[in-house]
Amino acid sequence: MKITRKHFLRLSGLSLLAAGCKQAVRPATQPVSAAGNASQQPIHWGMVIDLGKCREKEGCKACIHACNAAHNVPQIADRAHEVKWLWTETFGTVFPSAQNNFAPQRDAAAMVPLLCNHCADPPCTRVCPTQATWKRDDGIVMMDWHRCIGCRYCVAACPYGSRSFNFEDPRPSIASINPDFPTRTKGVVEKCNFCEERLARGLKPACVDACPQHVFTFGDLADTDSEPRQLLRERFAVQREPELGTGPSVSYLV
Amino acid sequence: MRDRIWIFAGLAVFVAALTCPAWDALANAKASSKPPNLVLPANEKECVAPAGTMRAAHMKMLIQWREDVVRSGDRRFVAFNGKVYEKSLTRTCLGCHNKQQFCDRCHEYSGVSGPYCWNCHNDPQAVARSTP
């Protein structure tokens, strides 16, 4: 069939009309899919630590013991070889710039629980040459111990000292092995994983559940109605060295 | 002809050296062509894949599971028969199999000493034995 000029113009016009109709129809269907996306917006796991509540129970190490037991964290006496996921330092050491000459001595010496900050822009993942550590979509800075070659670049990159290297076989230094979680081996780096294995089963992190004072509030920072977001809205919170631009997911209520 | 004794002595040493693995195997009861005595799970009849597939490709499946769980957070495995399992060496595999009487025996028989899974992953039964 030979296409005449009249035919061609008519076809072109109809095609343009159809394309235009599609553009007009699409916005009508858009809100439905947008609403569907809103309910599945990416999670951003984060934690708020209430230091006031923590100070009330001095010397309590329930969170540390729960974490160590859940993750087979070895207890090595030699400080040069020690491995830590959740540990404590004095307030004065953690927040040196938050002190003044008149601060009560009691609070400067109070212990602050420390863990991986699961930064928004983590320096540790950027330097890893094998992508053994990376940032998951839900905000957790995850490790793949199968892939870790033990170069310790991440240990050097982390400004919070959250990463530990296994200088020796950790197994002899674990009092009681939890068979559900792997131990590590000599030559890999480890740190807090925000209990991603517990989150996968719908549980909260071990420290959150173990704390008798309910010091830790864990939740989705992307959800404006979540528990940590409510706390952050109502009370003044600080983060560890926010000026570094790492964007910690862990905040402290002083 | 004077060197005959040396030639035959040398040949004897050569043949002995060549066949020594066979003699060693005969002398050492551990190495034999007899198939390993594998203890199969008593509580379960079916594995996550047909036995033939598992025998040939369990290592590939374990690597795949490892990648899925650690890197993608995907822990759900739908088996060939529609059953759903957790992708877990300790919980799923060792939930039925006995490491010592199954994994180790076959690996020893096949001379596959390689996998370093157990440097980190735990055998729940061994852990239970060590902590009374």
CSV table of C-alpha atoms in Angstrom, one decimal:
chain,number,residue,atom,x,y,z
A,1,MET,CA,0.0,0.0,0.0
A,2,LYS,CA,1.3,3.4,-1.0
A,3,ILE,CA,1.2,6.0,1.8
A,4,THR,CA,-0.1,9.3,0.5
A,5,ARG,CA,0.8,12.6,2.1
A,6,LYS,CA,-2.8,12.9,3.5
A,7,HIS,CA,-2.4,9.4,5.1
A,8,PHE,CA,1.0,10.3,6.6
A,9,LEU,CA,-0.2,13.5,8.1
A,10,ARG,CA,-3.3,11.9,9.6
A,11,LEU,CA,-1.2,9.1,11.2
A,12,SER,CA,1.3,11.6,12.6
A,13,GLY,CA,-1.5,13.6,14.1
A,14,LEU,CA,-3.1,10.6,15.7
A,15,SER,CA,0.2,9.4,17.1
A,16,LEU,CA,0.9,12.8,18.7
A,17,LEU,CA,-2.6,12.8,20.2
A,18,ALA,CA,-2.0,9.3,21.7
A,19,ALA,CA,1.3,10.4,23.2
A,20,GLY,CA,-0.3,13.5,24.6
A,21,CYS,CA,-3.1,11.4,26.1
A,22,LYS,CA,-0.6,9.1,27.8
A,23,GLN,CA,1.1,12.1,29.4
A,24,ALA,CA,-2.2,13.3,30.7
A,25,VAL,CA,-3.2,9.9,32.0
A,26,ARG,CA,0.1,9.2,33.8
A,27,PRO,CA,-0.2,11.9,36.6
A,28,ALA,CA,-3.6,10.4,37.5
A,29,THR,CA,-2.0,7.0,38.2
A,30,GLN,CA,1.1,8.5,39.8
A,31,PRO,CA,-0.2,9.3,43.3
A,32,VAL,CA,-1.2,5.7,43.9
A,33,SER,CA,2.3,4.4,43.2
A,34,ALA,CA,3.9,7.2,45.2
A,35,ALA,CA,1.8,6.3,48.2
A,36,GLY,CA,2.9,2.7,47.8
A,37,ASN,CA,6.5,3.9,47.8
A,38,ALA,CA,6.0,6.1,50.9
A,39,SER,CA,5.2,3.1,53.0
A,40,GLN,CA,8.3,1.3,51.8
A,41,GLN,CA,10.7,4.2,52.1
A,42,PRO,CA,14.2,3.1,53.1
A,43,ILE,CA,14.7,2.5,56.7
A,44,HIS,CA,17.5,4.3,58.5
A,45,TRP,CA,18.3,2.4,61.7
A,46,GLY,CA,19.6,4.7,64.5
A,47,MET,CA,19.9,4.8,68.3
A,48,VAL,CA,19.5,7.4,71.0
A,49,ILE,CA,21.3,6.8,74.3
A,50,ASP,CA,20.1,8.5,77.4
A,51,LEU,CA,23.2,9.2,79.5
A,52,GLY,CA,21.1,10.5,82.4
A,53,LYS,CA,19.4,7.2,82.8
A,54,CYS,CA,22.7,5.4,82.3
A,55,ARG,CA,24.4,7.4,85.1
A,56,GLU,CA,21.6,6.3,87.5
A,57,LYS,CA,23.0,2.8,87.6
A,58,GLU,CA,26.7,3.2,88.0
A,59,GLY,CA,29.0,0.3,87.1
A,60,CYS,CA,26.2,-1.6,85.3
A,61,LYS,CA,27.6,-3.5,82.3
A,62,ALA,CA,24.5,-5.4,81.3
A,63,CYS,CA,24.5,-4.1,77.7
A,64,ILE,CA,28.2,-5.0,77.2
A,65,HIS,CA,27.7,-8.5,78.5
A,66,ALA,CA,24.7,-9.1,76.4
A,67,CYS,CA,26.5,-7.8,73.3
A,68,ASN,CA,29.6,-9.9,74.0
A,69,ALA,CA,27.5,-13.0,74.6
A,70,ALA,CA,25.4,-12.5,71.5
A,71,HIS,CA,28.3,-12.0,69.1
A,72,ASN,CA,31.1,-14.1,70.6
A,73,VAL,CA,33.2,-11.1,71.3
A,74,PRO,CA,36.5,-12.3,72.8
A,75,GLN,CA,37.7,-10.9,76.1
A,76,ILE,CA,41.4,-10.3,75.6
A,77,ALA,CA,43.3,-8.9,78.6
A,78,ASP,CA,46.1,-7.4,76.5
A,79,ARG,CA,44.8,-3.9,75.6
A,80,ALA,CA,46.8,-3.9,72.4
A,81,HIS,CA,44.9,-6.9,71.1
A,82,GLU,CA,41.5,-6.3,72.7
A,83,VAL,CA,38.3,-6.6,70.6
A,84,LYS,CA,35.3,-4.4,71.4
A,85,TRP,CA,31.9,-3.9,70.0
A,86,LEU,CA,30.2,-2.0,72.8
A,87,TRP,CA,32.4,-0.4,75.4
A,88,THR,CA,32.6,2.6,77.8
A,89,GLU,CA,34.8,5.6,78.2
A,90,THR,CA,34.5,8.6,80.5
A,91,PHE,CA,32.3,11.5,79.4
A,92,GLY,CA,35.3,13.8,79.5
A,93,THR,CA,37.1,11.6,77.0
A,94,VAL,CA,34.2,11.1,74.7
A,95,PHE,CA,33.0,14.7,74.6
A,96,PRO,CA,36.1,16.8,75.5
A,97,SER,CA,34.7,20.0,74.0
A,98,ALA,CA,31.4,19.7,76.0
A,99,GLN,CA,33.2,20.4,79.2
A,100,ASN,CA,33.7,23.6,81.2
A,101,ASN,CA,35.7,24.5,84.3
A,102,PHE,CA,32.5,24.3,86.4
A,103,ALA,CA,31.1,21.0,85.1
A,104,PRO,CA,30.3,18.8,88.0
A,105,GLN,CA,33.1,16.3,88.4
A,106,ARG,CA,30.6,13.4,88.7
A,107,ASP,CA,29.4,13.8,85.2
A,108,ALA,CA,32.8,14.3,83.6
A,109,ALA,CA,33.9,10.9,85.1
A,110,ALA,CA,30.6,9.2,84.3
A,111,MET,CA,30.9,6.3,81.8
A,112,VAL,CA,29.4,6.7,78.3
A,113,PRO,CA,28.5,3.6,76.3
A,114,LEU,CA,30.2,3.6,72.9
A,115,LEU,CA,29.6,1.6,69.7
A,116,CYS,CA,29.8,2.0,66.0
A,117,ASN,CA,28.0,5.1,64.9
A,118,HIS,CA,26.8,3.6,61.6
A,119,CYS,CA,27.6,6.9,59.9
A,120,ALA,CA,25.7,8.3,57.0
A,121,ASP,CA,28.9,8.8,55.2
A,122,PRO,CA,31.3,6.3,56.7
A,123,PRO,CA,35.0,6.8,56.2
A,124,CYS,CA,35.7,3.1,56.9
A,125,THR,CA,33.7,1.8,53.9
A,126,ARG,CA,35.4,4.3,51.6
A,127,VAL,CA,38.9,3.0,52.3
A,128,CYS,CA,38.1,-0.7,52.2
A,129,PRO,CA,39.9,-2.2,49.2
A,130,THR,CA,37.7,-5.3,48.9
A,131,GLN,CA,34.3,-3.9,49.8
A,132,ALA,CA,34.3,-6.2,52.8
A,133,THR,CA,32.6,-3.3,54.7
A,134,TRP,CA,29.9,-1.3,53.1
A,135,LYS,CA,26.8,0.7,53.9
A,136,ARG,CA,23.5,-1.1,53.6
A,137,ASP,CA,20.4,0.6,52.4
A,138,ASP,CA,19.0,0.5,55.9
A,139,GLY,CA,21.9,2.5,57.2
A,140,ILE,CA,23.8,-0.3,58.8
A,141,VAL,CA,27.6,-0.3,58.2
A,142,MET,CA,27.9,-4.0,57.5
A,143,MET,CA,30.9,-6.3,57.4
A,144,ASP,CA,31.6,-9.3,55.3
A,145,TRP,CA,34.2,-11.3,57.2
A,146,HIS,CA,34.6,-13.7,54.3
A,147,ARG,CA,36.0,-10.9,52.2
A,148,CYS,CA,38.1,-9.1,54.8
A,149,ILE,CA,41.8,-9.3,54.0
A,150,GLY,CA,42.9,-7.7,57.3
A,151,CYS,CA,44.5,-4.6,55.8
A,152,ARG,CA,43.2,-2.5,58.7
A,153,TYR,CA,42.6,0.6,56.5
A,154,CYS,CA,39.1,0.8,58.1
A,155,VAL,CA,40.6,0.8,61.6
A,156,ALA,CA,42.7,3.7,60.7
A,157,ALA,CA,39.9,5.5,58.9
A,158,CYS,CA,37.3,5.3,61.7
A,159,PRO,CA,37.5,8.4,63.8
A,160,TYR,CA,35.6,6.8,66.7
A,161,GLY,CA,37.9,3.8,67.4
A,162,SER,CA,34.9,1.5,66.7
A,163,ARG,CA,36.9,-1.2,64.8
A,164,SER,CA,39.0,-3.9,66.3
A,165,PHE,CA,41.4,-6.2,64.6
A,166,ASN,CA,41.9,-9.9,65.5
A,167,PHE,CA,45.6,-10.1,66.2
A,168,GLU,CA,45.1,-13.6,67.5
A,169,ASP,CA,42.7,-16.4,67.3
A,170,PRO,CA,39.7,-15.2,69.3
A,171,ARG,CA,38.2,-18.6,70.1
A,172,PRO,CA,40.3,-19.3,73.2
A,173,SER,CA,39.3,-16.0,74.6
A,174,ILE,CA,35.5,-16.6,74.4
A,175,ALA,CA,34.1,-17.9,77.6
A,176,SER,CA,31.0,-19.4,76.2
A,177,ILE,CA,30.4,-19.7,72.5
A,178,ASN,CA,27.0,-18.8,71.1
A,179,PRO,CA,26.6,-21.3,68.2
A,180,ASP,CA,24.1,-19.1,66.4
A,181,PHE,CA,26.6,-16.4,65.6
A,182,PRO,CA,30.0,-17.1,64.0
A,183,THR,CA,33.2,-16.3,65.8
A,184,ARG,CA,35.8,-14.4,63.9
A,185,THR,CA,39.2,-15.7,62.9
A,186,LYS,CA,42.7,-14.3,63.2
A,187,GLY,CA,43.3,-11.5,60.7
A,188,VAL,CA,39.8,-9.9,60.3
A,189,VAL,CA,38.4,-6.6,61.5
A,190,GLU,CA,35.1,-6.5,63.5
A,191,LYS,CA,32.8,-4.0,65.1
A,192,CYS,CA,29.2,-3.5,66.2
A,193,ASN,CA,26.7,-4.6,63.5
A,194,PHE,CA,23.6,-3.0,65.1
A,195,CYS,CA,22.5,-6.7,65.6
A,196,GLU,CA,21.5,-7.0,62.0
A,197,GLU,CA,21.0,-10.8,62.6
A,198,ARG,CA,18.5,-9.9,65.3
A,199,LEU,CA,16.8,-7.2,63.3
A,200,ALA,CA,16.3,-9.8,60.5
A,201,ARG,CA,14.3,-11.9,63.0
A,202,GLY,CA,12.3,-8.9,64.1
A,203,LEU,CA,14.1,-8.4,67.4
A,204,LYS,CA,15.8,-5.3,68.8
A,205,PRO,CA,19.5,-5.1,69.3
A,206,ALA,CA,20.8,-7.1,72.3
A,207,CYS,CA,22.0,-4.1,74.2
A,208,VAL,CA,18.6,-2.4,73.9
A,209,ASP,CA,16.8,-5.5,75.3
A,210,ALA,CA,19.4,-6.1,78.1
A,211,CYS,CA,19.5,-2.6,79.6
A,212,PRO,CA,17.6,-2.5,82.9
A,213,GLN,CA,17.4,1.3,82.6
A,214,HIS,CA,16.0,1.5,79.1
A,215,VAL,CA,18.9,3.7,78.2
A,216,PHE,CA,18.9,2.7,74.5
A,217,THR,CA,16.1,3.8,72.2
A,218,PHE,CA,16.4,2.0,68.8
A,219,GLY,CA,14.4,2.7,65.7
A,220,ASP,CA,14.0,4.1,62.2
A,221,LEU,CA,15.4,7.6,61.9
A,222,ALA,CA,13.7,8.0,58.5
A,223,ASP,CA,10.3,7.7,60.2
A,224,THR,CA,9.4,11.0,61.8
A,225,ASP,CA,7.1,9.3,64.3
A,226,SER,CA,9.6,6.7,65.5
A,227,GLU,CA,10.7,6.6,69.1
A,228,PRO,CA,14.2,7.9,68.6
A,229,ARG,CA,12.9,10.7,66.4
A,230,GLN,CA,10.4,11.7,69.1
A,231,LEU,CA,13.2,11.8,71.7
A,232,LEU,CA,15.4,13.9,69.3
A,233,ARG,CA,12.6,16.3,68.8
A,234,GLU,CA,11.9,16.8,72.4
A,235,ARG,CA,15.3,16.8,74.0
A,236,PHE,CA,18.8,18.2,73.3
A,237,ALA,CA,21.1,15.6,71.9
A,238,VAL,CA,24.8,15.5,70.9
A,239,GLN,CA,26.7,13.2,68.6
A,240,ARG,CA,30.3,12.2,68.7
A,241,GLU,CA,32.4,14.7,66.6
A,242,PRO,CA,29.7,15.7,64.1
A,243,GLU,CA,32.1,18.3,62.7
A,244,LEU,CA,33.9,15.5,60.8
A,245,GLY,CA,30.8,15.2,58.6
A,246,THR,CA,30.4,11.5,59.1
A,247,GLY,CA,26.7,11.8,60.1
A,248,PRO,CA,26.5,9.4,63.1
A,249,SER,CA,23.3,7.5,63.5
A,250,VAL,CA,23.9,7.3,67.3
A,251,SER,CA,22.9,10.3,69.4
A,252,TYR,CA,23.4,11.0,73.1
A,253,LEU,CA,21.0,12.7,75.4
A,254,VAL,CA,23.3,14.4,77.9
B,1,MET,CA,77.9,-57.5,32.9
B,2,ARG,CA,79.8,-56.7,36.1
B,3,ASP,CA,77.3,-53.9,36.9
B,4,ARG,CA,74.3,-56.2,36.7
B,5,ILE,CA,73.9,-56.2,40.5
B,6,TRP,CA,73.9,-52.4,40.6
B,7,ILE,CA,71.4,-52.0,37.8
B,8,PHE,CA,68.9,-54.4,39.4
B,9,ALA,CA,69.4,-52.9,42.8
B,10,GLY,CA,68.7,-49.4,41.3
B,11,LEU,CA,65.6,-50.7,39.4
B,12,ALA,CA,64.3,-52.3,42.7
B,13,VAL,CA,64.7,-49.0,44.5
B,14,PHE,CA,63.0,-47.1,41.6
B,15,VAL,CA,60.0,-49.5,41.6
B,16,ALA,CA,59.7,-49.3,45.4
B,17,ALA,CA,59.7,-45.5,45.3
B,18,LEU,CA,57.2,-45.5,42.4
B,19,THR,CA,54.7,-47.8,44.2
B,20,CYS,CA,55.2,-46.5,47.7
B,21,PRO,CA,51.9,-44.6,47.8
B,22,ALA,CA,50.1,-47.8,47.2
B,23,TRP,CA,52.0,-49.6,49.9
B,24,ASP,CA,51.4,-46.8,52.3
B,25,ALA,CA,47.7,-46.9,51.5
B,26,LEU,CA,47.6,-50.6,52.2
B,27,ALA,CA,49.6,-50.2,55.5
B,28,ASN,CA,47.5,-47.3,56.6
B,29,ALA,CA,44.0,-48.4,57.5
B,30,LYS,CA,42.6,-44.8,57.3
B,31,ALA,CA,43.0,-44.6,53.6
B,32,SER,CA,40.9,-47.1,51.8
B,33,SER,CA,38.7,-47.2,48.7
B,34,LYS,CA,35.8,-48.2,50.9
B,35,PRO,CA,33.1,-45.5,50.8
B,36,PRO,CA,32.8,-43.4,54.0
B,37,ASN,CA,30.3,-44.4,56.6
B,38,LEU,CA,28.0,-41.4,56.5
B,39,VAL,CA,25.4,-40.9,59.2
B,40,LEU,CA,22.3,-39.4,57.7
B,41,PRO,CA,19.9,-37.3,59.7
B,42,ALA,CA,17.3,-39.4,61.5
B,43,ASN,CA,14.6,-36.7,61.8
B,44,GLU,CA,14.5,-35.6,58.2
B,45,LYS,CA,14.1,-37.5,54.9
B,46,GLU,CA,14.6,-34.7,52.4
B,47,CYS,CA,17.4,-32.2,52.0
B,48,VAL,CA,17.1,-28.6,50.6
B,49,ALA,CA,17.8,-30.1,47.2
B,50,PRO,CA,17.9,-33.6,45.7
B,51,ALA,CA,20.8,-35.7,47.1
B,52,GLY,CA,22.6,-35.8,43.7
B,53,THR,CA,22.5,-32.0,43.5
B,54,MET,CA,23.7,-31.6,47.0
B,55,ARG,CA,26.6,-34.1,46.5
B,56,ALA,CA,27.8,-32.3,43.4
B,57,ALA,CA,27.0,-28.6,44.2
B,58,HIS,CA,26.6,-28.1,47.9
B,59,MET,CA,29.7,-25.9,47.9
B,60,LYS,CA,28.2,-23.6,45.3
B,61,MET,CA,24.9,-23.4,47.2
B,62,LEU,CA,26.8,-22.5,50.4
B,63,ILE,CA,28.7,-19.7,48.6
B,64,GLN,CA,25.4,-18.5,47.1
B,65,TRP,CA,23.7,-18.5,50.5
B,66,ARG,CA,26.6,-16.7,52.0
B,67,GLU,CA,26.4,-14.0,49.4
B,68,ASP,CA,22.6,-13.7,49.7
B,69,VAL,CA,22.6,-13.5,53.5
B,70,VAL,CA,25.7,-11.3,54.2
B,71,ARG,CA,25.5,-9.0,51.2
B,72,SER,CA,21.8,-8.8,50.4
B,73,GLY,CA,20.2,-9.7,53.7
B,74,ASP,CA,18.2,-12.4,51.9
B,75,ARG,CA,17.7,-15.3,54.3
B,76,ARG,CA,14.7,-17.1,52.7
B,77,PHE,CA,15.4,-20.2,50.6
B,78,VAL,CA,12.6,-21.8,48.7
B,79,ALA,CA,13.5,-25.4,48.0
B,80,PHE,CA,12.7,-27.4,44.9
B,81,ASN,CA,9.7,-28.9,46.6
B,82,GLY,CA,8.3,-25.5,47.7
B,83,LYS,CA,9.5,-25.8,51.3
B,84,VAL,CA,11.0,-22.6,52.8
B,85,TYR,CA,14.3,-22.8,54.7
B,86,GLU,CA,16.5,-20.3,56.4
B,87,LYS,CA,19.8,-19.8,54.6
B,88,SER,CA,22.0,-20.8,57.5
B,89,LEU,CA,24.9,-23.3,57.7
B,90,THR,CA,24.6,-23.7,61.5
B,91,ARG,CA,20.8,-23.7,61.8
B,92,THR,CA,19.6,-25.3,58.6
B,93,CYS,CA,22.4,-27.6,57.5
B,94,LEU,CA,23.6,-28.6,60.9
B,95,GLY,CA,20.1,-28.5,62.2
B,96,CYS,CA,19.8,-32.0,60.7
B,97,HIS,CA,23.3,-33.1,59.7
B,98,ASN,CA,26.1,-34.1,62.1
B,99,LYS,CA,29.3,-32.3,61.1
B,100,GLN,CA,31.7,-35.0,62.4
B,101,GLN,CA,29.8,-38.0,61.0
B,102,PHE,CA,28.7,-36.4,57.7
B,103,CYS,CA,30.7,-33.4,56.5
B,104,ASP,CA,34.1,-34.4,58.0
B,105,ARG,CA,33.9,-38.1,57.0
B,106,CYS,CA,33.2,-37.4,53.3
B,107,HIS,CA,35.7,-34.6,53.1
B,108,GLU,CA,38.3,-36.8,54.6
B,109,TYR,CA,37.5,-39.6,52.2
B,110,SER,CA,37.7,-37.3,49.2
B,111,GLY,CA,40.8,-35.6,50.5
B,112,VAL,CA,39.1,-32.2,50.5
B,113,SER,CA,40.6,-30.5,53.5
B,114,GLY,CA,40.1,-27.1,52.1
B,115,PRO,CA,37.0,-25.3,53.4
B,116,TYR,CA,37.8,-22.9,56.3
B,117,CYS,CA,34.1,-22.5,57.2
B,118,TRP,CA,34.8,-23.8,60.7
B,119,ASN,CA,37.4,-21.3,61.5
B,120,CYS,CA,34.5,-19.0,62.3
B,121,HIS,CA,31.2,-20.9,62.0
B,122,ASN,CA,30.2,-23.1,64.9
B,123,ASP,CA,29.2,-26.7,65.0
B,124,PRO,CA,26.4,-26.5,67.6
B,125,GLN,CA,27.0,-30.1,68.8
B,126,ALA,CA,30.7,-29.5,69.3
B,127,VAL,CA,29.9,-26.4,71.3
B,128,ALA,CA,27.5,-28.3,73.4
B,129,ARG,CA,30.1,-31.0,74.1
B,130,SER,CA,32.8,-28.5,75.1
B,131,THR,CA,30.4,-26.6,77.5
B,132,PRO,CA,28.8,-29.2,79.8
